[in-house]
Amino acid sequence: MLLIHAGLLAAIKPNRAFNIMAVLEILEFPDPRLRTQARPITEVTDNTRKLIDDMFETMYAAPGIGLAATQVNVHQRLLVIDVSDNHKEPRVFINPEVTVLDKELGDYDEGCLSVPGFYETVHRPRRIKVSALDREGVSFTEELDGLLAICLQHEIDHLDGKLFVDYLSPLKRQRIRKKLEKSQRQRA
Ligand SMILES: [Zn+2]
């Protein structure tokens, strides 16, 4: 047993040796902390980058394609996204500001790590322009469409205390809330 255990440790060490990351707890609907309005980040520091690394670790472990700081109970305007299927396109958006380029709405079946197990159709603008800071604090502006545009709007909603269930009918939202509260009670 000891030998096997040591072998396992050796196997995971190369990834972990230089940067110890942590999987953070993700808040779940209807936790009221998810309704917090996040504050802009005034300075991108090593602490910000540590949080970014932990958020990627948490998102990949879940697994998910986007995570807002609000979801890990940090109320700063920061979100991470990776819509690739092999963790190859990590994207960081700090203090993101969005302009809608095309009023035409697209519909996607959205899910959310804070609303686990539920997927519902949400309508959002297909094409947007975003201005934000990257993990080094350097500003950039980019036009986005497709899944990345949808995901970014979903994550920015989190920073404003909003969830995708808010776009659904009150009846549907209530049904999801009841089911999640029940599973949260069973886990407690
Ligand atoms: Zn979400």
PDB file of N, CA and C in Angstrom, residues 75-111:
ATOM      1  N   HIS A  75     -16.056  38.937  -3.794  1.00  0.00           N
ATOM      2  CA  HIS A  75     -16.938  39.864  -4.502  1.00  0.00           C
ATOM      3  C   HIS A  75     -16.162  40.969  -5.212  1.00  0.00           C
ATOM      4  N   GLN A  76     -15.322  40.499  -6.146  1.00  0.00           N
ATOM      5  CA  GLN A  76     -14.518  41.363  -7.009  1.00  0.00           C
ATOM      6  C   GLN A  76     -14.868  41.034  -8.458  1.00  0.00           C
ATOM      7  N   ARG A  77     -14.706  42.066  -9.331  1.00  0.00           N
ATOM      8  CA  ARG A  77     -15.130  41.877 -10.728  1.00  0.00           C
ATOM      9  C   ARG A  77     -14.055  41.132 -11.520  1.00  0.00           C
ATOM     10  N   LEU A  78     -14.108  39.827 -11.398  1.00  0.00           N
ATOM     11  CA  LEU A  78     -13.129  38.936 -12.013  1.00  0.00           C
ATOM     12  C   LEU A  78     -13.844  37.656 -12.430  1.00  0.00           C
ATOM     13  N   LEU A  79     -13.528  37.179 -13.647  1.00  0.00           N
ATOM     14  CA  LEU A  79     -14.095  35.898 -14.076  1.00  0.00           C
ATOM     15  C   LEU A  79     -13.106  35.171 -14.974  1.00  0.00           C
ATOM     16  N   VAL A  80     -13.241  33.867 -15.003  1.00  0.00           N
ATOM     17  CA  VAL A  80     -12.391  33.037 -15.863  1.00  0.00           C
ATOM     18  C   VAL A  80     -13.284  32.180 -16.749  1.00  0.00           C
ATOM     19  N   ILE A  81     -12.778  31.905 -17.952  1.00  0.00           N
ATOM     20  CA  ILE A  81     -13.528  31.123 -18.945  1.00  0.00           C
ATOM     21  C   ILE A  81     -12.552  30.223 -19.698  1.00  0.00           C
ATOM     22  N   ASP A  82     -12.979  29.009 -20.011  1.00  0.00           N
ATOM     23  CA  ASP A  82     -12.256  28.191 -20.990  1.00  0.00           C
ATOM     24  C   ASP A  82     -13.295  27.323 -21.703  1.00  0.00           C
ATOM     25  N   VAL A  83     -13.614  27.706 -22.945  1.00  0.00           N
ATOM     26  CA  VAL A  83     -14.645  26.959 -23.680  1.00  0.00           C
ATOM     27  C   VAL A  83     -14.051  25.840 -24.533  1.00  0.00           C
ATOM     28  N   SER A  84     -12.722  25.662 -24.464  1.00  0.00           N
ATOM     29  CA  SER A  84     -12.098  24.558 -25.209  1.00  0.00           C
ATOM     30  C   SER A  84     -12.401  23.245 -24.485  1.00  0.00           C
ATOM     31  N   ASP A  85     -12.204  22.115 -25.197  1.00  0.00           N
ATOM     32  CA  ASP A  85     -12.488  20.853 -24.512  1.00  0.00           C
ATOM     33  C   ASP A  85     -11.226  20.210 -23.935  1.00  0.00           C
ATOM     34  N   ASN A  86     -10.108  20.938 -23.957  1.00  0.00           N
ATOM     35  CA  ASN A  86      -8.875  20.343 -23.423  1.00  0.00           C
ATOM     36  C   ASN A  86      -8.079  21.306 -22.519  1.00  0.00           C
ATOM     37  N   HIS A  87      -8.797  22.291 -21.937  1.00  0.00           N
ATOM     38  CA  HIS A  87      -8.159  23.235 -20.997  1.00  0.00           C
ATOM     39  C   HIS A  87      -7.067  24.059 -21.672  1.00  0.00           C
ATOM     40  N   LYS A  88      -7.199  24.287 -22.979  1.00  0.00           N
ATOM     41  CA  LYS A  88      -6.124  24.952 -23.710  1.00  0.00           C
ATOM     42  C   LYS A  88      -6.364  26.440 -23.960  1.00  0.00           C
ATOM     43  N   GLU A  89      -7.559  26.943 -23.619  1.00  0.00           N
ATOM     44  CA  GLU A  89      -7.851  28.346 -23.914  1.00  0.00           C
ATOM     45  C   GLU A  89      -8.306  29.102 -22.662  1.00  0.00           C
ATOM     46  N   PRO A  90      -7.476  29.098 -21.617  1.00  0.00           N
ATOM     47  CA  PRO A  90      -7.870  29.835 -20.407  1.00  0.00           C
ATOM     48  C   PRO A  90      -7.939  31.334 -20.682  1.00  0.00           C
ATOM     49  N   ARG A  91      -9.067  31.949 -20.302  1.00  0.00           N
ATOM     50  CA  ARG A  91      -9.260  33.381 -20.524  1.00  0.00           C
ATOM     51  C   ARG A  91      -9.598  34.051 -19.207  1.00  0.00           C
ATOM     52  N   VAL A  92      -8.985  35.214 -18.972  1.00  0.00           N
ATOM     53  CA  VAL A  92      -9.225  35.969 -17.744  1.00  0.00           C
ATOM     54  C   VAL A  92      -9.822  37.324 -18.102  1.00  0.00           C
ATOM     55  N   PHE A  93     -10.880  37.720 -17.424  1.00  0.00           N
ATOM     56  CA  PHE A  93     -11.497  39.029 -17.641  1.00  0.00           C
ATOM     57  C   PHE A  93     -11.640  39.717 -16.286  1.00  0.00           C
ATOM     58  N   ILE A  94     -10.931  40.832 -16.121  1.00  0.00           N
ATOM     59  CA  ILE A  94     -11.019  41.623 -14.885  1.00  0.00           C
ATOM     60  C   ILE A  94     -11.722  42.937 -15.229  1.00  0.00           C
ATOM     61  N   ASN A  95     -12.690  43.349 -14.399  1.00  0.00           N
ATOM     62  CA  ASN A  95     -13.495  44.563 -14.636  1.00  0.00           C
ATOM     63  C   ASN A  95     -14.066  44.606 -16.063  1.00  0.00           C
ATOM     64  N   PRO A  96     -14.690  43.537 -16.531  1.00  0.00           N
ATOM     65  CA  PRO A  96     -15.179  43.521 -17.916  1.00  0.00           C
ATOM     66  C   PRO A  96     -16.344  44.489 -18.147  1.00  0.00           C
ATOM     67  N   GLU A  97     -16.305  45.153 -19.298  1.00  0.00           N
ATOM     68  CA  GLU A  97     -17.404  46.038 -19.730  1.00  0.00           C
ATOM     69  C   GLU A  97     -17.843  45.566 -21.108  1.00  0.00           C
ATOM     70  N   VAL A  98     -19.147  45.366 -21.278  1.00  0.00           N
ATOM     71  CA  VAL A  98     -19.639  44.804 -22.530  1.00  0.00           C
ATOM     72  C   VAL A  98     -20.499  45.805 -23.304  1.00  0.00           C
ATOM     73  N   THR A  99     -20.305  45.857 -24.624  1.00  0.00           N
ATOM     74  CA  THR A  99     -21.193  46.584 -25.524  1.00  0.00           C
ATOM     75  C   THR A  99     -21.820  45.552 -26.461  1.00  0.00           C
ATOM     76  N   VAL A 100     -23.120  45.673 -26.676  1.00  0.00           N
ATOM     77  CA  VAL A 100     -23.796  44.762 -27.606  1.00  0.00           C
ATOM     78  C   VAL A 100     -23.592  45.267 -29.031  1.00  0.00           C
ATOM     79  N   LEU A 101     -23.087  44.401 -29.914  1.00  0.00           N
ATOM     80  CA  LEU A 101     -22.806  44.790 -31.299  1.00  0.00           C
ATOM     81  C   LEU A 101     -23.979  44.500 -32.211  1.00  0.00           C
ATOM     82  N   ASP A 102     -24.793  43.544 -31.836  1.00  0.00           N
ATOM     83  CA  ASP A 102     -25.875  43.099 -32.701  1.00  0.00           C
ATOM     84  C   ASP A 102     -27.033  42.720 -31.792  1.00  0.00           C
ATOM     85  N   LYS A 103     -28.170  43.407 -31.973  1.00  0.00           N
ATOM     86  CA  LYS A 103     -29.289  43.194 -31.042  1.00  0.00           C
ATOM     87  C   LYS A 103     -29.950  41.828 -31.205  1.00  0.00           C
ATOM     88  N   GLU A 104     -29.614  41.156 -32.308  1.00  0.00           N
ATOM     89  CA  GLU A 104     -30.202  39.842 -32.538  1.00  0.00           C
ATOM     90  C   GLU A 104     -29.843  38.889 -31.377  1.00  0.00           C
ATOM     91  N   LEU A 105     -30.870  38.210 -30.865  1.00  0.00           N
ATOM     92  CA  LEU A 105     -30.629  37.301 -29.740  1.00  0.00           C
ATOM     93  C   LEU A 105     -30.434  35.870 -30.226  1.00  0.00           C
ATOM     94  N   GLY A 106     -29.550  35.171 -29.560  1.00  0.00           N
ATOM     95  CA  GLY A 106     -29.395  33.747 -29.811  1.00  0.00           C
ATOM     96  C   GLY A 106     -29.901  33.002 -28.593  1.00  0.00           C
ATOM     97  N   ASP A 107     -30.234  31.741 -28.729  1.00  0.00           N
ATOM     98  CA  ASP A 107     -30.615  30.990 -27.532  1.00  0.00           C
ATOM     99  C   ASP A 107     -29.721  29.774 -27.332  1.00  0.00           C
ATOM    100  N   TYR A 108     -29.280  29.676 -26.094  1.00  0.00           N
ATOM    101  CA  TYR A 108     -28.409  28.582 -25.685  1.00  0.00           C
ATOM    102  C   TYR A 108     -29.046  27.887 -24.490  1.00  0.00           C
ATOM    103  N   ASP A 109     -28.828  26.606 -24.377  1.00  0.00           N
ATOM    104  CA  ASP A 109     -29.191  25.911 -23.149  1.00  0.00           C
ATOM    105  C   ASP A 109     -28.065  26.159 -22.160  1.00  0.00           C
ATOM    106  N   GLU A 110     -28.359  26.957 -21.146  1.00  0.00           N
ATOM    107  CA  GLU A 110     -27.311  27.310 -20.182  1.00  0.00           C
ATOM    108  C   GLU A 110     -27.415  26.472 -18.926  1.00  0.00           C
ATOM    109  N   GLY A 111     -26.258  26.187 -18.370  1.00  0.00           N
ATOM    110  CA  GLY A 111     -26.177  25.562 -17.060  1.00  0.00           C
ATOM    111  C   GLY A 111     -25.288  26.443 -16.211  1.00  0.00           C
TER     112      GLY A 111
END
